[in-house]
PDB file of C-alpha atoms in Angstrom:
ATOM      1  CA  MET O   1      98.442 130.358  57.533  1.00 59.00           C
ATOM      2  CA  LYS O   2      95.262 128.399  58.277  1.00 68.00           C
ATOM      3  CA  LEU O   3      94.479 125.043  59.811  1.00 91.00           C
ATOM      4  CA  THR O   4      94.431 122.566  56.944  1.00 93.00           C
ATOM      5  CA  ASN O   5      92.392 119.380  57.151  1.00 94.00           C
ATOM      6  CA  ASP O   6      95.607 117.433  57.778  1.00 95.00           C
ATOM      7  CA  LEU O   7      96.621 119.801  60.564  1.00 96.00           C
ATOM      8  CA  GLN O   8      93.201 119.608  62.182  1.00 96.00           C
ATOM      9  CA  ALA O   9      93.486 115.806  62.162  1.00 96.00           C
ATOM     10  CA  ARG O  10      96.910 116.054  63.815  1.00 96.00           C
ATOM     11  CA  LEU O  11      95.426 118.260  66.526  1.00 97.00           C
ATOM     12  CA  ARG O  12      92.566 115.855  67.213  1.00 96.00           C
ATOM     13  CA  ASP O  13      94.923 112.843  67.299  1.00 97.00           C
ATOM     14  CA  ALA O  14      97.698 114.514  69.304  1.00 98.00           C
ATOM     15  CA  ALA O  15      99.273 112.521  72.132  1.00 98.00           C
ATOM     16  CA  GLY O  16      99.595 115.702  74.175  1.00 98.00           C
ATOM     17  CA  PHE O  17      99.877 119.492  74.106  1.00 98.00           C
ATOM     18  CA  VAL O  18     102.577 121.817  75.442  1.00 99.00           C
ATOM     19  CA  PHE O  19     101.421 125.413  75.900  1.00 98.00           C
ATOM     20  CA  ASP O  20     103.505 128.480  76.562  1.00 98.00           C
ATOM     21  CA  MET O  21     102.027 130.795  79.196  1.00 96.00           C
ATOM     22  CA  ASP O  22     102.753 134.516  78.661  1.00 92.00           C
ATOM     23  CA  GLY O  23     101.458 135.731  75.313  1.00 93.00           C
ATOM     24  CA  THR O  24      99.851 132.362  74.522  1.00 97.00           C
ATOM     25  CA  ILE O  25      97.180 131.501  77.085  1.00 97.00           C
ATOM     26  CA  ALA O  26      97.575 134.454  79.474  1.00 96.00           C
ATOM     27  CA  LEU O  27      99.342 137.745  80.083  1.00 89.00           C
ATOM     28  CA  GLY O  28     101.054 138.741  83.312  1.00 80.00           C
ATOM     29  CA  ASP O  29     102.762 141.956  84.312  1.00 62.00           C
ATOM     30  CA  ALA O  30     106.470 142.643  83.833  1.00 51.00           C
ATOM     31  CA  ALA O  31     107.171 141.945  87.518  1.00 51.00           C
ATOM     32  CA  SER O  32     105.642 138.460  87.123  1.00 52.00           C
ATOM     33  CA  GLY O  33     102.585 139.200  89.200  1.00 61.00           C
ATOM     34  CA  GLY O  34      99.030 138.027  88.466  1.00 82.00           C
ATOM     35  CA  HIS O  35      97.707 136.761  85.145  1.00 91.00           C
ATOM     36  CA  LYS O  36      94.710 137.399  82.913  1.00 93.00           C
ATOM     37  CA  ALA O  37      93.465 134.729  80.508  1.00 96.00           C
ATOM     38  CA  LEU O  38      93.632 135.439  76.793  1.00 96.00           C
ATOM     39  CA  PRO O  39      90.467 134.848  74.735  1.00 96.00           C
ATOM     40  CA  HIS O  40      89.436 131.187  74.233  1.00 97.00           C
ATOM     41  CA  ALA O  41      92.317 129.871  76.375  1.00 98.00           C
ATOM     42  CA  ILE O  42      90.205 128.634  79.295  1.00 97.00           C
ATOM     43  CA  GLU O  43      87.758 126.948  76.926  1.00 97.00           C
ATOM     44  CA  LEU O  44      90.559 125.306  74.908  1.00 97.00           C
ATOM     45  CA  LEU O  45      92.246 123.769  77.938  1.00 97.00           C
ATOM     46  CA  GLY O  46      88.845 122.719  79.219  1.00 96.00           C
ATOM     47  CA  GLU O  47      88.153 120.953  75.920  1.00 96.00           C
ATOM     48  CA  LEU O  48      91.432 119.050  76.185  1.00 97.00           C
ATOM     49  CA  LYS O  49      90.604 118.006  79.731  1.00 96.00           C
ATOM     50  CA  ALA O  50      87.172 116.790  78.627  1.00 95.00           C
ATOM     51  CA  ARG O  51      88.762 114.770  75.796  1.00 95.00           C
ATOM     52  CA  GLY O  52      91.293 113.201  78.175  1.00 97.00           C
ATOM     53  CA  THR O  53      94.208 114.598  76.161  1.00 98.00           C
ATOM     54  CA  PRO O  54      97.183 115.362  78.437  1.00 98.00           C
ATOM     55  CA  PHE O  55      98.623 118.862  78.401  1.00 98.00           C
ATOM     56  CA  VAL O  56     101.112 120.973  80.308  1.00 98.00           C
ATOM     57  CA  VAL O  57     101.902 124.671  80.480  1.00 98.00           C
ATOM     58  CA  PHE O  58     105.637 125.398  80.208  1.00 98.00           C
ATOM     59  CA  THR O  59     106.704 128.970  80.838  1.00 95.00           C
ATOM     60  CA  ASN O  60     110.270 130.140  80.323  1.00 93.00           C
ATOM     61  CA  GLY O  61     109.846 132.370  83.358  1.00 89.00           C
ATOM     62  CA  SER O  62     111.482 131.269  86.596  1.00 92.00           C
ATOM     63  CA  ALA O  63     110.350 134.017  88.973  1.00 91.00           C
ATOM     64  CA  LYS O  64     108.038 131.608  90.801  1.00 94.00           C
ATOM     65  CA  GLU O  65     107.982 127.913  91.508  1.00 96.00           C
ATOM     66  CA  PRO O  66     105.613 125.937  89.263  1.00 97.00           C
ATOM     67  CA  ALA O  67     102.901 125.553  91.917  1.00 97.00           C
ATOM     68  CA  ALA O  68     102.738 129.337  92.352  1.00 96.00           C
ATOM     69  CA  TYR O  69     102.293 129.880  88.611  1.00 95.00           C
ATOM     70  CA  ALA O  70      99.602 127.187  88.586  1.00 97.00           C
ATOM     71  CA  ALA O  71      97.786 128.980  91.420  1.00 96.00           C
ATOM     72  CA  SER O  72      97.989 132.264  89.500  1.00 94.00           C
ATOM     73  CA  LEU O  73      96.448 130.624  86.434  1.00 96.00           C
ATOM     74  CA  ARG O  74      93.715 129.008  88.521  1.00 96.00           C
ATOM     75  CA  ALA O  75      92.918 132.467  89.914  1.00 94.00           C
ATOM     76  CA  ALA O  76      92.565 133.607  86.285  1.00 94.00           C
ATOM     77  CA  GLY O  77      89.987 130.852  85.660  1.00 96.00           C
ATOM     78  CA  PHE O  78      92.053 127.931  84.364  1.00 97.00           C
ATOM     79  CA  ALA O  79      91.408 124.366  85.531  1.00 95.00           C
ATOM     80  CA  LEU O  80      95.061 123.469  85.994  1.00 96.00           C
ATOM     81  CA  GLU O  81      96.736 121.153  88.478  1.00 97.00           C
ATOM     82  CA  ASP O  82     100.167 121.827  89.955  1.00 98.00           C
ATOM     83  CA  TRP O  83     101.819 118.962  88.032  1.00 98.00           C
ATOM     84  CA  GLN O  84     100.698 120.505  84.741  1.00 98.00           C
ATOM     85  CA  MET O  85     102.807 123.637  85.311  1.00 98.00           C
ATOM     86  CA  LEU O  86     106.492 123.589  84.396  1.00 98.00           C
ATOM     87  CA  THR O  87     109.328 126.107  84.408  1.00 98.00           C
ATOM     88  CA  PRO O  88     112.964 125.936  83.242  1.00 97.00           C
ATOM     89  CA  SER O  89     113.860 125.060  86.824  1.00 98.00           C
ATOM     90  CA  SER O  90     111.776 121.886  86.354  1.00 98.00           C
ATOM     91  CA  SER O  91     113.860 120.791  83.375  1.00 98.00           C
ATOM     92  CA  ALA O  92     117.090 122.056  84.969  1.00 98.00           C
ATOM     93  CA  ALA O  93     116.503 119.914  88.051  1.00 98.00           C
ATOM     94  CA  ARG O  94     115.899 116.866  85.872  1.00 98.00           C
ATOM     95  CA  TRP O  95     118.918 117.492  83.596  1.00 98.00           C
ATOM     96  CA  LEU O  96     121.371 118.414  86.367  1.00 98.00           C
ATOM     97  CA  GLY O  97     120.424 115.329  88.357  1.00 98.00           C
ATOM     98  CA  ALA O  98     120.890 113.089  85.312  1.00 98.00           C
ATOM     99  CA  GLN O  99     124.340 114.615  84.721  1.00 98.00           C
ATOM    100  CA  GLY O 100     125.382 114.031  88.324  1.00 98.00           C
ATOM    101  CA  LEU O 101     125.726 117.771  88.980  1.00 98.00           C
ATOM    102  CA  ARG O 102     124.424 117.910  92.529  1.00 97.00           C
ATOM    103  CA  ARG O 103     125.778 121.193  93.974  1.00 98.00           C
ATOM    104  CA  VAL O 104     124.406 124.216  92.133  1.00 98.00           C
ATOM    105  CA  ARG O 105     124.899 127.943  92.610  1.00 98.00           C
ATOM    106  CA  VAL O 106     121.530 129.466  91.697  1.00 98.00           C
ATOM    107  CA  LEU O 107     121.443 133.058  90.494  1.00 98.00           C
ATOM    108  CA  GLY O 108     117.741 133.483  91.070  1.00 96.00           C
ATOM    109  CA  ASN O 109     115.102 133.831  93.744  1.00 94.00           C
ATOM    110  CA  GLN O 110     113.386 131.163  95.823  1.00 95.00           C
ATOM    111  CA  GLY O 111     111.009 130.342  92.982  1.00 95.00           C
ATOM    112  CA  THR O 112     113.984 129.602  90.737  1.00 96.00           C
ATOM    113  CA  ALA O 113     115.660 127.399  93.331  1.00 97.00           C
ATOM    114  CA  ALA O 114     112.613 125.499  94.665  1.00 97.00           C
ATOM    115  CA  PRO O 115     112.377 122.771  91.961  1.00 98.00           C
ATOM    116  CA  LEU O 116     116.095 122.044  92.340  1.00 98.00           C
ATOM    117  CA  ARG O 117     115.736 121.625  96.101  1.00 98.00           C
ATOM    118  CA  ALA O 118     112.653 119.466  95.606  1.00 97.00           C
ATOM    119  CA  ALA O 119     114.731 117.189  93.347  1.00 97.00           C
ATOM    120  CA  GLY O 120     117.301 116.746  96.109  1.00 98.00           C
ATOM    121  CA  LEU O 121     119.992 119.028  94.687  1.00 98.00           C
ATOM    122  CA  GLU O 122     122.105 121.183  97.000  1.00 98.00           C
ATOM    123  CA  VAL O 123     121.453 124.849  96.281  1.00 98.00           C
ATOM    124  CA  VAL O 124     124.108 127.496  96.939  1.00 98.00           C
ATOM    125  CA  GLY O 125     122.894 131.110  97.097  1.00 97.00           C
ATOM    126  CA  PRO O 126     123.853 133.734  94.481  1.00 98.00           C
ATOM    127  CA  ALA O 127     126.735 135.275  96.439  1.00 97.00           C
ATOM    128  CA  GLU O 128     127.069 132.634  99.151  1.00 97.00           C
ATOM    129  CA  GLU O 129     130.608 131.661 100.047  1.00 94.00           C
ATOM    130  CA  ALA O 130     131.125 128.054  99.062  1.00 91.00           C
ATOM    131  CA  GLY O 131     133.797 125.655  98.022  1.00 89.00           C
ATOM    132  CA  GLU O 132     133.599 123.834  94.745  1.00 94.00           C
ATOM    133  CA  VAL O 133     130.205 123.759  93.015  1.00 97.00           C
ATOM    134  CA  ASP O 134     129.198 121.652  90.036  1.00 98.00           C
ATOM    135  CA  ALA O 135     127.124 124.185  88.107  1.00 98.00           C
ATOM    136  CA  VAL O 136     125.930 127.788  88.020  1.00 98.00           C
ATOM    137  CA  PHE O 137     122.263 128.133  87.056  1.00 98.00           C
ATOM    138  CA  THR O 138     120.959 131.572  86.042  1.00 98.00           C
ATOM    139  CA  GLY O 139     117.280 132.492  86.144  1.00 96.00           C
ATOM    140  CA  TRP O 140     114.944 135.239  87.305  1.00 92.00           C
ATOM    141  CA  HIS O 141     117.147 137.470  89.470  1.00 94.00           C
ATOM    142  CA  ARG O 142     116.083 141.115  89.458  1.00 91.00           C
ATOM    143  CA  ASP O 143     118.146 141.707  92.623  1.00 93.00           C
ATOM    144  CA  PHE O 144     121.344 140.685  90.829  1.00 95.00           C
ATOM    145  CA  GLY O 145     124.409 142.545  92.054  1.00 96.00           C
ATOM    146  CA  PHE O 146     128.183 142.675  91.695  1.00 97.00           C
ATOM    147  CA  PRO O 147     128.838 140.140  94.503  1.00 98.00           C
ATOM    148  CA  ASP O 148     126.629 137.647  92.635  1.00 98.00           C
ATOM    149  CA  LEU O 149     128.619 138.218  89.443  1.00 98.00           C
ATOM    150  CA  GLU O 150     131.926 137.696  91.236  1.00 98.00           C
ATOM    151  CA  ALA O 151     130.744 134.536  92.961  1.00 98.00           C
ATOM    152  CA  ALA O 152     129.396 133.061  89.708  1.00 98.00           C
ATOM    153  CA  CYS O 153     132.592 133.794  87.803  1.00 98.00           C
ATOM    154  CA  HIS O 154     134.802 132.295  90.516  1.00 97.00           C
ATOM    155  CA  SER O 155     132.659 129.149  90.485  1.00 98.00           C
ATOM    156  CA  ILE O 156     132.980 128.868  86.701  1.00 98.00           C
ATOM    157  CA  TRP O 157     136.714 129.551  86.791  1.00 98.00           C
ATOM    158  CA  GLY O 158     136.829 126.717  89.318  1.00 97.00           C
ATOM    159  CA  GLY O 159     135.249 124.318  86.834  1.00 98.00           C
ATOM    160  CA  ALA O 160     131.478 124.732  87.306  1.00 98.00           C
ATOM    161  CA  ARG O 161     129.186 124.319  84.279  1.00 98.00           C
ATOM    162  CA  LEU O 162     127.173 127.386  83.235  1.00 98.00           C
ATOM    163  CA  VAL O 163     123.502 126.602  82.563  1.00 98.00           C
ATOM    164  CA  THR O 164     120.512 128.886  82.274  1.00 98.00           C
ATOM    165  CA  ALA O 165     116.741 128.958  82.421  1.00 96.00           C
ATOM    166  CA  SER O 166     116.420 131.128  79.335  1.00 94.00           C
ATOM    167  CA  HIS O 167     118.535 133.148  76.939  1.00 94.00           C
ATOM    168  CA  VAL O 168     116.049 135.425  75.194  1.00 87.00           C
ATOM    169  CA  PRO O 169     116.184 139.190  75.731  1.00 88.00           C
ATOM    170  CA  PHE O 170     112.421 139.800  75.977  1.00 86.00           C
ATOM    171  CA  PHE O 171     109.139 138.133  76.869  1.00 79.00           C
ATOM    172  CA  ALA O 172     105.511 139.154  76.334  1.00 75.00           C
ATOM    173  CA  ALA O 173     103.838 141.042  79.193  1.00 75.00           C
ATOM    174  CA  ALA O 174     100.776 143.216  79.613  1.00 72.00           C
ATOM    175  CA  GLY O 175     101.632 146.577  78.067  1.00 74.00           C
ATOM    176  CA  GLY O 176     104.402 145.242  75.830  1.00 75.00           C
ATOM    177  CA  ARG O 177     107.652 143.341  76.100  1.00 81.00           C
ATOM    178  CA  ALA O 178     109.675 142.929  79.278  1.00 82.00           C
ATOM    179  CA  ILE O 179     113.394 142.239  79.679  1.00 87.00           C
ATOM    180  CA  GLY O 180     114.529 138.697  80.430  1.00 85.00           C
ATOM    181  CA  ALA O 181     116.752 138.809  83.525  1.00 90.00           C
ATOM    182  CA  SER O 182     118.833 135.719  82.753  1.00 94.00           C
ATOM    183  CA  PHE O 183     119.779 137.023  79.292  1.00 95.00           C
ATOM    184  CA  ALA O 184     121.463 140.089  80.800  1.00 95.00           C
ATOM    185  CA  ILE O 185     123.159 138.042  83.531  1.00 97.00           C
ATOM    186  CA  ASN O 186     124.425 135.490  81.022  1.00 97.00           C
ATOM    187  CA  ALA O 187     125.912 138.252  78.861  1.00 97.00           C
ATOM    188  CA  MET O 188     127.971 139.555  81.779  1.00 97.00           C
ATOM    189  CA  ILE O 189     129.183 136.129  82.856  1.00 98.00           C
ATOM    190  CA  THR O 190     130.108 135.147  79.297  1.00 98.00           C
ATOM    191  CA  ALA O 191     131.998 138.407  78.767  1.00 98.00           C
ATOM    192  CA  LEU O 192     134.142 137.705  81.828  1.00 98.00           C
ATOM    193  CA  THR O 193     134.610 133.926  81.613  1.00 98.00           C
ATOM    194  CA  GLY O 194     134.271 133.142  77.920  1.00 98.00           C
ATOM    195  CA  LYS O 195     131.768 130.396  78.824  1.00 98.00           C
ATOM    196  CA  ARG O 196     128.403 130.308  77.074  1.00 98.00           C
ATOM    197  CA  ALA O 197     125.363 129.170  79.016  1.00 98.00           C
ATOM    198  CA  ARG O 198     123.635 125.921  78.088  1.00 98.00           C
ATOM    199  CA  VAL O 199     119.878 126.583  77.895  1.00 98.00           C
ATOM    200  CA  LEU O 200     117.768 124.117  79.890  1.00 98.00           C
ATOM    201  CA  GLY O 201     114.436 125.884  79.371  1.00 97.00           C
ATOM    202  CA  LYS O 202     112.834 126.290  75.958  1.00 97.00           C
ATOM    203  CA  PRO O 203     113.854 125.626  73.170  1.00 98.00           C
ATOM    204  CA  SER O 204     116.052 122.838  74.550  1.00 98.00           C
ATOM    205  CA  ARG O 205     115.257 119.157  74.150  1.00 98.00           C
ATOM    206  CA  ALA O 206     115.665 118.940  77.932  1.00 98.00           C
ATOM    207  CA  ALA O 207     112.596 121.174  78.268  1.00 98.00           C
ATOM    208  CA  LEU O 208     110.491 119.118  75.855  1.00 98.00           C
ATOM    209  CA  ASP O 209     111.581 115.847  77.480  1.00 98.00           C
ATOM    210  CA  THR O 210     110.492 117.225  80.863  1.00 98.00           C
ATOM    211  CA  ALA O 211     107.088 118.113  79.408  1.00 98.00           C
ATOM    212  CA  LEU O 212     106.734 114.631  77.911  1.00 98.00           C
ATOM    213  CA  ALA O 213     107.671 113.005  81.214  1.00 98.00           C
ATOM    214  CA  ALA O 214     105.105 115.129  83.078  1.00 98.00           C
ATOM    215  CA  MET O 215     102.419 113.876  80.675  1.00 98.00           C
ATOM    216  CA  ALA O 216     103.620 110.270  81.139  1.00 98.00           C
ATOM    217  CA  LEU O 217     104.581 110.110  77.451  1.00 98.00           C
ATOM    218  CA  PRO O 218     107.723 108.391  76.135  1.00 98.00           C
ATOM    219  CA  ARG O 219     110.450 110.452  74.496  1.00 98.00           C
ATOM    220  CA  LYS O 220     109.578 109.008  71.093  1.00 97.00           C
ATOM    221  CA  ALA O 221     106.056 110.515  71.376  1.00 98.00           C
ATOM    222  CA  ALA O 222     107.466 113.966  70.586  1.00 98.00           C
ATOM    223  CA  ARG O 223     106.315 113.652  66.953  1.00 98.00           C
ATOM    224  CA  GLN O 224     102.711 113.239  68.100  1.00 98.00           C
ATOM    225  CA  VAL O 225     102.814 116.309  70.372  1.00 98.00           C
ATOM    226  CA  VAL O 226     101.548 119.819  69.582  1.00 98.00           C
ATOM    227  CA  VAL O 227     103.501 122.825  70.902  1.00 98.00           C
ATOM    228  CA  VAL O 228     101.613 126.126  71.070  1.00 98.00           C
ATOM    229  CA  GLY O 229     103.445 129.399  71.678  1.00 98.00           C
ATOM    230  CA  ASP O 230     104.129 132.992  70.729  1.00 96.00           C
ATOM    231  CA  GLU O 231     107.911 132.950  70.157  1.00 94.00           C
ATOM    232  CA  ALA O 232     109.473 131.484  67.035  1.00 96.00           C
ATOM    233  CA  ALA O 233     112.926 130.990  68.576  1.00 94.00           C
ATOM    234  CA  LEU O 234     111.460 129.200  71.601  1.00 96.00           C
ATOM    235  CA  GLU O 235     108.326 127.093  71.073  1.00 98.00           C
ATOM    236  CA  MET O 236     108.545 126.753  67.276  1.00 98.00           C
ATOM    237  CA  ARG O 237     112.251 125.915  67.324  1.00 98.00           C
ATOM    238  CA  MET O 238     111.709 123.360  70.092  1.00 98.00           C
ATOM    239  CA  ALA O 239     108.835 121.746  68.191  1.00 98.00           C
ATOM    240  CA  ASN O 240     110.633 121.601  64.847  1.00 98.00           C
ATOM    241  CA  ALA O 241     113.840 120.165  66.300  1.00 98.00           C
ATOM    242  CA  ALA O 242     111.892 117.230  67.745  1.00 98.00           C
ATOM    243  CA  GLY O 243     109.483 116.717  64.838  1.00 98.00           C
ATOM    244  CA  ALA O 244     106.503 117.983  66.859  1.00 98.00           C
ATOM    245  CA  THR O 245     103.771 120.242  65.457  1.00 98.00           C
ATOM    246  CA  GLY O 246     104.304 123.929  66.240  1.00 98.00           C
ATOM    247  CA  ILE O 247     101.349 126.340  66.299  1.00 97.00           C
ATOM    248  CA  ALA O 248     102.278 130.025  66.616  1.00 97.00           C
ATOM    249  CA  LEU O 249     100.105 132.869  67.861  1.00 97.00           C
ATOM    250  CA  THR O 250     100.241 136.600  67.173  1.00 96.00           C
ATOM    251  CA  THR O 251      98.984 137.392  70.691  1.00 93.00           C
ATOM    252  CA  GLY O 252     102.518 137.720  72.081  1.00 89.00           C
ATOM    253  CA  MET O 253     105.943 138.284  70.519  1.00 88.00           C
ATOM    254  CA  ILE O 254     105.220 137.062  66.960  1.00 92.00           C
ATOM    255  CA  LYS O 255     103.464 139.472  64.608  1.00 92.00           C
ATOM    256  CA  ARG O 256     101.895 139.160  61.176  1.00 93.00           C
ATOM    257  CA  GLY O 257     104.503 139.823  58.513  1.00 92.00           C
ATOM    258  CA  ASP O 258     107.387 138.364  60.525  1.00 93.00           C
ATOM    259  CA  SER O 259     109.835 136.252  58.543  1.00 93.00           C
ATOM    260  CA  PHE O 260     110.914 132.889  59.920  1.00 96.00           C
ATOM    261  CA  ALA O 261     114.085 130.874  59.616  1.00 96.00           C
ATOM    262  CA  GLU O 262     113.315 127.331  58.501  1.00 96.00           C
ATOM    263  CA  ARG O 263     113.983 125.899  61.958  1.00 97.00           C
ATOM    264  CA  ASP O 264     111.548 128.425  63.493  1.00 97.00           C
ATOM    265  CA  ARG O 265     108.712 128.141  60.964  1.00 97.00           C
ATOM    266  CA  PRO O 266     105.312 127.273  62.480  1.00 97.00           C
ATOM    267  CA  ALA O 267     102.934 124.771  60.972  1.00 96.00           C
ATOM    268  CA  ALA O 268     100.267 127.469  61.341  1.00 96.00           C
ATOM    269  CA  LEU O 269     100.166 131.097  62.456  1.00 96.00           C
ATOM    270  CA  LEU O 270      96.934 132.095  64.206  1.00 97.00           C
ATOM    271  CA  ASP O 271      95.558 135.342  65.594  1.00 96.00           C
ATOM    272  CA  SER O 272      93.747 133.599  68.457  1.00 96.00           C
ATOM    273  CA  LEU O 273      93.211 130.196  70.042  1.00 97.00           C
ATOM    274  CA  GLU O 274      89.684 129.912  68.642  1.00 96.00           C
ATOM    275  CA  PRO O 275      90.653 127.795  65.576  1.00 96.00           C
ATOM    276  CA  LEU O 276      92.334 125.275  67.894  1.00 96.00           C
ATOM    277  CA  ARG O 277      89.298 125.111  70.153  1.00 95.00           C
ATOM    278  CA  ALA O 278      87.004 124.717  67.150  1.00 94.00           C
ATOM    279  CA  ALA O 279      89.136 121.940  65.638  1.00 94.00           C
ATOM    280  CA  LEU O 280      89.048 119.960  68.870  1.00 93.00           C
ATOM    281  CA  ALA O 281      85.360 120.597  69.526  1.00 86.00           C
TER     282      ALA O 281
END
């Protein structure tokens, strides 16, 4: 797939851009440490900034709070402000608050919990003894243990909603794919409770709405937004469901020759970010 004239016009006239992080503009290690910019990524985001086109970076990782990810990307050379960095905890905080679910057991680390606390929600620790809670939120939790599983199940049996940052088994990392922690945790909880987790990170509409709000765009502007990512079932599915333009890259999880379900089909499949940079320049 190439950038047609029509697609190039859509890129130039876009109301905003939503970028994935790992495998799209940068690569980090499997332990969610530092990041290294992928080719043309710094220049592309710089071009958008020069044009005055709003953009955000939305990672499905929840190991760190958004400001920490933003600092990691700045260390890699990106000109990125804290507000331009979003995680599933960002959209979870927004969605949970709107639903009136104020007391949340978080199966994750401090980075997972921080956006919820910042939004004024009451956070209960993974295995913390507590009375009734409104929701169980699963995220990056590599220290997950049996007490956490028991506590989560008892909360759900008591009526708590099960929501999650992400439900994909792998993500792109330097050296290959890495295992998504919340996917494994969700599988255990579902097996014991019969409850399936509602995804609040990508590809949910809650995630896209959070990105739009961060860019000060109305919900109806989704059709004028471009979503750039490396996972068909995440960024492309999110874009297609909302009528946005999805641009896929082969620098992460998607590879040339992959087949796509209709709901996951990108508007273009590129081997680097250079065609995007060139179209905007």
